[in-house]
Amino acid sequence: MNKSRNVLLILAALAGFSGSARALSISIYGPANYGISTMSYTVVGAKIDIYETWNNPGEGFLAISGLAMNVDYTVTKHITNNTRWDWACLGIELLDPVGQANDALDPPSAPYFVPRGFTTSNDMDGLSFAQNSNLPRTSTVFTSVVSDEVTQKKDFLTYSGGTLSGLAGKDLITFGLRDKNPKENETFLMAQRPSCATPVPGVPEPGTLTLLGLGLAGLAMARRRFLG
């Protein structure tokens, strides 16, 4: 009888614990997002699939909360590039909320794209791309990935060595994700920057058009001087 009572108490405690756990949540972070137009996701155990469509050539931000403490998640991003720009690389960076004791380790000035209320992720805040877990970091388009998870500057991955077409090009990018300190890191951001984007051939950038106009004007003035 005592054994049965103890089992019931344990089950009740476990039920209360699981009920109090926060569900994993991912959403587009509107105040800073420009590039991502639509997003959905699925979670099965420690596997997260994120489906993104990009219609604008700018930074894309996701807000993430509810990761289980110290669990190595495998994230697969299903990216559709519907912008008018081809991507030669894609940078992915983690940003944690300001106000933590370890913020003193961050660079004195945050990069331009970091939204108010967040800061770059140092090596002591508990966020990482599942550092030292040996989870795959792959892409079906890009052949190379460079990471920084050991300095205090930031946690980032940069995929390069390929071209993701701006005409409905698709890529599957895989990496790990871990949060050792969800109590302080919720909600954190995942910033994505197709910073190596190049214009579709035959569609010059506005800056290129301006330079071209100035060059033609200069040639016209030189011609008038030569003939006059």
Coordinates of C-alpha atoms in Angstrom, one line a residue:
M1 CA 0.0 0.0 0.0
N2 CA 2.8 2.4 0.8
K3 CA 4.6 1.5 -2.4
S4 CA 1.5 2.3 -4.4
R5 CA 1.1 5.6 -2.6
N6 CA 4.7 6.5 -3.3
V7 CA 4.3 5.7 -7.0
L8 CA 1.3 8.0 -7.2
L9 CA 3.1 10.8 -5.5
I10 CA 6.1 10.5 -7.9
L11 CA 3.7 10.5 -10.9
A12 CA 1.9 13.5 -9.6
A13 CA 5.2 15.3 -9.1
L14 CA 6.3 14.4 -12.6
A15 CA 3.0 15.6 -14.0
G16 CA 3.3 18.9 -12.2
F17 CA 6.9 19.4 -13.5
S18 CA 6.0 18.7 -17.1
G19 CA 3.0 20.9 -16.9
S20 CA 5.1 23.8 -15.7
A21 CA 7.7 23.5 -18.5
R22 CA 7.4 26.1 -21.3
A23 CA 6.6 24.8 -24.8
L24 CA 9.2 25.6 -27.4
S25 CA 8.2 28.6 -29.4
I26 CA 9.6 30.2 -32.6
S27 CA 8.3 33.3 -34.3
I28 CA 9.3 36.1 -36.7
Y29 CA 10.7 39.0 -34.6
G30 CA 8.8 41.8 -36.2
P31 CA 10.7 44.9 -34.8
A32 CA 13.9 43.9 -36.6
N33 CA 12.9 41.5 -39.3
Y34 CA 12.9 42.6 -42.9
G35 CA 13.9 39.6 -45.1
I36 CA 11.7 36.7 -43.9
S37 CA 8.1 36.9 -45.2
T38 CA 6.6 33.7 -43.9
M39 CA 7.8 31.1 -41.4
S40 CA 6.5 27.9 -39.8
Y41 CA 8.1 25.2 -37.8
T42 CA 7.7 21.7 -36.4
V43 CA 9.3 20.1 -33.3
V44 CA 9.7 16.4 -32.8
G45 CA 11.8 15.5 -29.7
A46 CA 15.1 17.3 -30.2
K47 CA 14.6 17.9 -33.9
I48 CA 13.4 21.3 -35.1
D49 CA 12.4 22.0 -38.7
I50 CA 12.0 25.7 -39.7
Y51 CA 10.4 26.6 -43.0
E52 CA 11.3 30.1 -44.2
T53 CA 10.4 32.1 -47.3
W54 CA 12.4 35.3 -48.0
N55 CA 10.9 38.0 -50.2
N56 CA 13.2 40.9 -49.3
P57 CA 17.0 41.1 -49.4
G58 CA 17.6 42.2 -45.8
E59 CA 18.2 40.7 -42.3
G60 CA 15.8 38.1 -41.0
F61 CA 15.1 37.6 -37.3
L62 CA 13.5 34.8 -35.3
A63 CA 12.6 34.9 -31.6
I64 CA 13.1 31.6 -29.8
S65 CA 12.1 30.5 -26.3
G66 CA 11.3 27.3 -24.5
L67 CA 14.4 25.2 -25.3
A68 CA 15.0 22.5 -22.7
M69 CA 18.1 23.2 -20.6
N70 CA 21.3 21.8 -22.0
V71 CA 19.7 19.7 -24.7
D72 CA 21.4 19.5 -28.1
Y73 CA 18.8 20.3 -30.7
T74 CA 19.3 19.6 -34.4
V75 CA 17.9 22.4 -36.5
T76 CA 17.1 22.1 -40.2
K77 CA 16.2 25.3 -42.0
H78 CA 14.2 24.9 -45.2
I79 CA 14.9 28.2 -47.0
T80 CA 13.2 29.5 -50.1
N81 CA 14.9 32.6 -51.6
N82 CA 12.2 34.5 -53.4
T83 CA 14.2 37.8 -53.5
R84 CA 15.6 39.3 -56.6
W85 CA 19.1 38.6 -55.2
D86 CA 21.4 35.6 -55.4
W87 CA 23.1 34.7 -52.1
A88 CA 26.7 33.8 -52.1
C89 CA 26.6 33.2 -48.3
L90 CA 24.3 33.2 -45.3
G91 CA 25.4 34.3 -41.8
I92 CA 23.4 33.0 -38.7
E93 CA 24.1 34.6 -35.3
L94 CA 22.6 34.2 -31.8
L95 CA 21.7 37.3 -29.8
D96 CA 20.8 37.1 -26.1
P97 CA 18.7 39.6 -24.0
V98 CA 20.6 42.4 -22.3
G99 CA 20.9 42.6 -18.5
Q100 CA 23.0 39.5 -17.7
A101 CA 26.1 39.6 -15.5
N102 CA 28.2 38.3 -18.4
D103 CA 27.3 41.2 -20.7
A104 CA 30.5 42.9 -19.6
L105 CA 32.3 40.4 -21.8
D106 CA 30.5 41.6 -24.9
P107 CA 32.1 44.0 -27.3
P108 CA 31.6 47.7 -26.2
S109 CA 29.5 48.5 -29.2
A110 CA 27.1 46.1 -30.8
P111 CA 26.8 45.7 -34.6
Y112 CA 24.3 47.9 -36.4
F113 CA 21.8 45.1 -36.9
V114 CA 21.4 44.1 -33.2
P115 CA 17.9 45.3 -32.0
R116 CA 17.4 47.3 -28.8
G117 CA 17.2 45.0 -25.8
F118 CA 19.6 42.4 -27.2
T119 CA 23.3 41.9 -27.4
T120 CA 25.8 39.6 -29.0
S121 CA 26.3 36.2 -27.5
N122 CA 29.6 35.6 -25.6
D123 CA 31.0 32.3 -24.6
M124 CA 29.6 32.5 -21.0
D125 CA 25.9 33.1 -21.6
G126 CA 25.0 29.5 -22.3
L127 CA 23.8 29.9 -25.9
S128 CA 25.6 28.2 -28.7
F129 CA 25.2 26.2 -31.9
A130 CA 25.6 23.0 -29.7
Q131 CA 29.3 23.7 -29.3
N132 CA 31.5 20.6 -29.3
S133 CA 28.5 18.3 -29.9
N134 CA 29.6 17.2 -33.4
L135 CA 26.1 17.7 -34.7
P136 CA 26.2 18.3 -38.5
R137 CA 26.6 21.7 -40.0
T138 CA 25.6 21.2 -43.6
S139 CA 24.0 22.8 -46.6
T140 CA 22.7 21.5 -49.9
V141 CA 23.9 24.7 -51.6
F142 CA 26.9 26.0 -49.7
T143 CA 30.1 23.9 -49.4
S144 CA 31.8 25.7 -46.5
V145 CA 30.9 26.8 -43.0
V146 CA 32.9 29.0 -40.7
S147 CA 32.0 29.4 -37.0
D148 CA 33.0 31.4 -33.9
E149 CA 31.8 30.0 -30.6
V150 CA 35.0 30.3 -28.5
T151 CA 35.6 34.1 -28.4
Q152 CA 33.6 36.6 -26.5
K153 CA 32.7 38.5 -29.7
K154 CA 29.7 36.5 -30.9
D155 CA 28.3 33.1 -31.7
F156 CA 27.8 32.8 -35.5
L157 CA 27.9 30.5 -38.4
T158 CA 28.6 31.6 -42.0
Y159 CA 27.7 29.3 -44.9
S160 CA 29.4 30.1 -48.2
G161 CA 31.0 28.4 -51.3
G162 CA 27.9 28.3 -53.4
T163 CA 25.0 30.4 -54.9
L164 CA 21.5 30.3 -53.6
S165 CA 19.4 31.6 -56.5
G166 CA 17.1 34.5 -56.0
L167 CA 14.6 33.0 -58.3
A168 CA 12.9 30.6 -55.9
G169 CA 16.2 28.9 -55.0
K170 CA 16.0 26.4 -52.1
D171 CA 18.5 25.2 -49.5
L172 CA 18.5 22.9 -46.5
I173 CA 20.8 24.2 -43.8
T174 CA 21.5 22.1 -40.7
F175 CA 23.1 23.0 -37.4
G176 CA 22.9 22.3 -33.7
L177 CA 21.4 24.6 -31.0
R178 CA 21.8 24.5 -27.2
D179 CA 20.8 26.7 -24.3
K180 CA 22.4 26.1 -20.9
N181 CA 20.7 29.0 -19.3
P182 CA 17.1 29.3 -20.6
K183 CA 15.9 31.2 -17.5
E184 CA 18.1 34.2 -18.5
N185 CA 18.2 33.7 -22.3
E186 CA 14.5 33.7 -23.0
T187 CA 13.6 35.1 -25.3
F188 CA 16.8 35.1 -27.5
L189 CA 17.1 35.9 -31.2
M190 CA 18.5 34.2 -34.2
A191 CA 19.7 36.8 -36.7
Q192 CA 20.2 35.8 -40.3
R193 CA 22.0 37.9 -42.8
P194 CA 22.5 37.1 -46.5
S195 CA 25.3 39.6 -46.3
C196 CA 27.0 38.2 -49.4
A197 CA 23.9 38.9 -51.6
T198 CA 24.6 40.0 -55.1
P199 CA 22.1 41.4 -57.6
V200 CA 20.6 39.3 -60.3
P201 CA 22.6 39.6 -63.5
G202 CA 21.4 42.5 -65.6
V203 CA 19.8 44.3 -62.6
P204 CA 22.4 46.9 -61.4
E205 CA 22.4 48.1 -57.8
P206 CA 21.2 51.7 -57.2
G207 CA 24.8 52.6 -56.2
T208 CA 26.1 51.1 -59.4
L209 CA 23.7 53.1 -61.5
T210 CA 24.8 56.3 -59.7
L211 CA 28.4 55.6 -60.3
L212 CA 27.7 54.8 -63.9
G213 CA 25.9 58.1 -64.3
L214 CA 28.7 60.1 -62.8
G215 CA 31.2 58.3 -65.0
L216 CA 29.2 59.1 -68.2
A217 CA 29.0 62.8 -67.1
G218 CA 32.7 62.9 -66.6
L219 CA 33.3 61.4 -70.0
A220 CA 31.0 64.0 -71.6
M221 CA 32.9 66.9 -69.9
A222 CA 36.2 65.5 -71.0
R223 CA 35.0 65.2 -74.5
R224 CA 33.8 68.8 -74.6
R225 CA 37.1 70.0 -73.3
F226 CA 39.0 68.0 -75.9
L227 CA 36.8 69.3 -78.8
G228 CA 36.6 72.8 -77.5

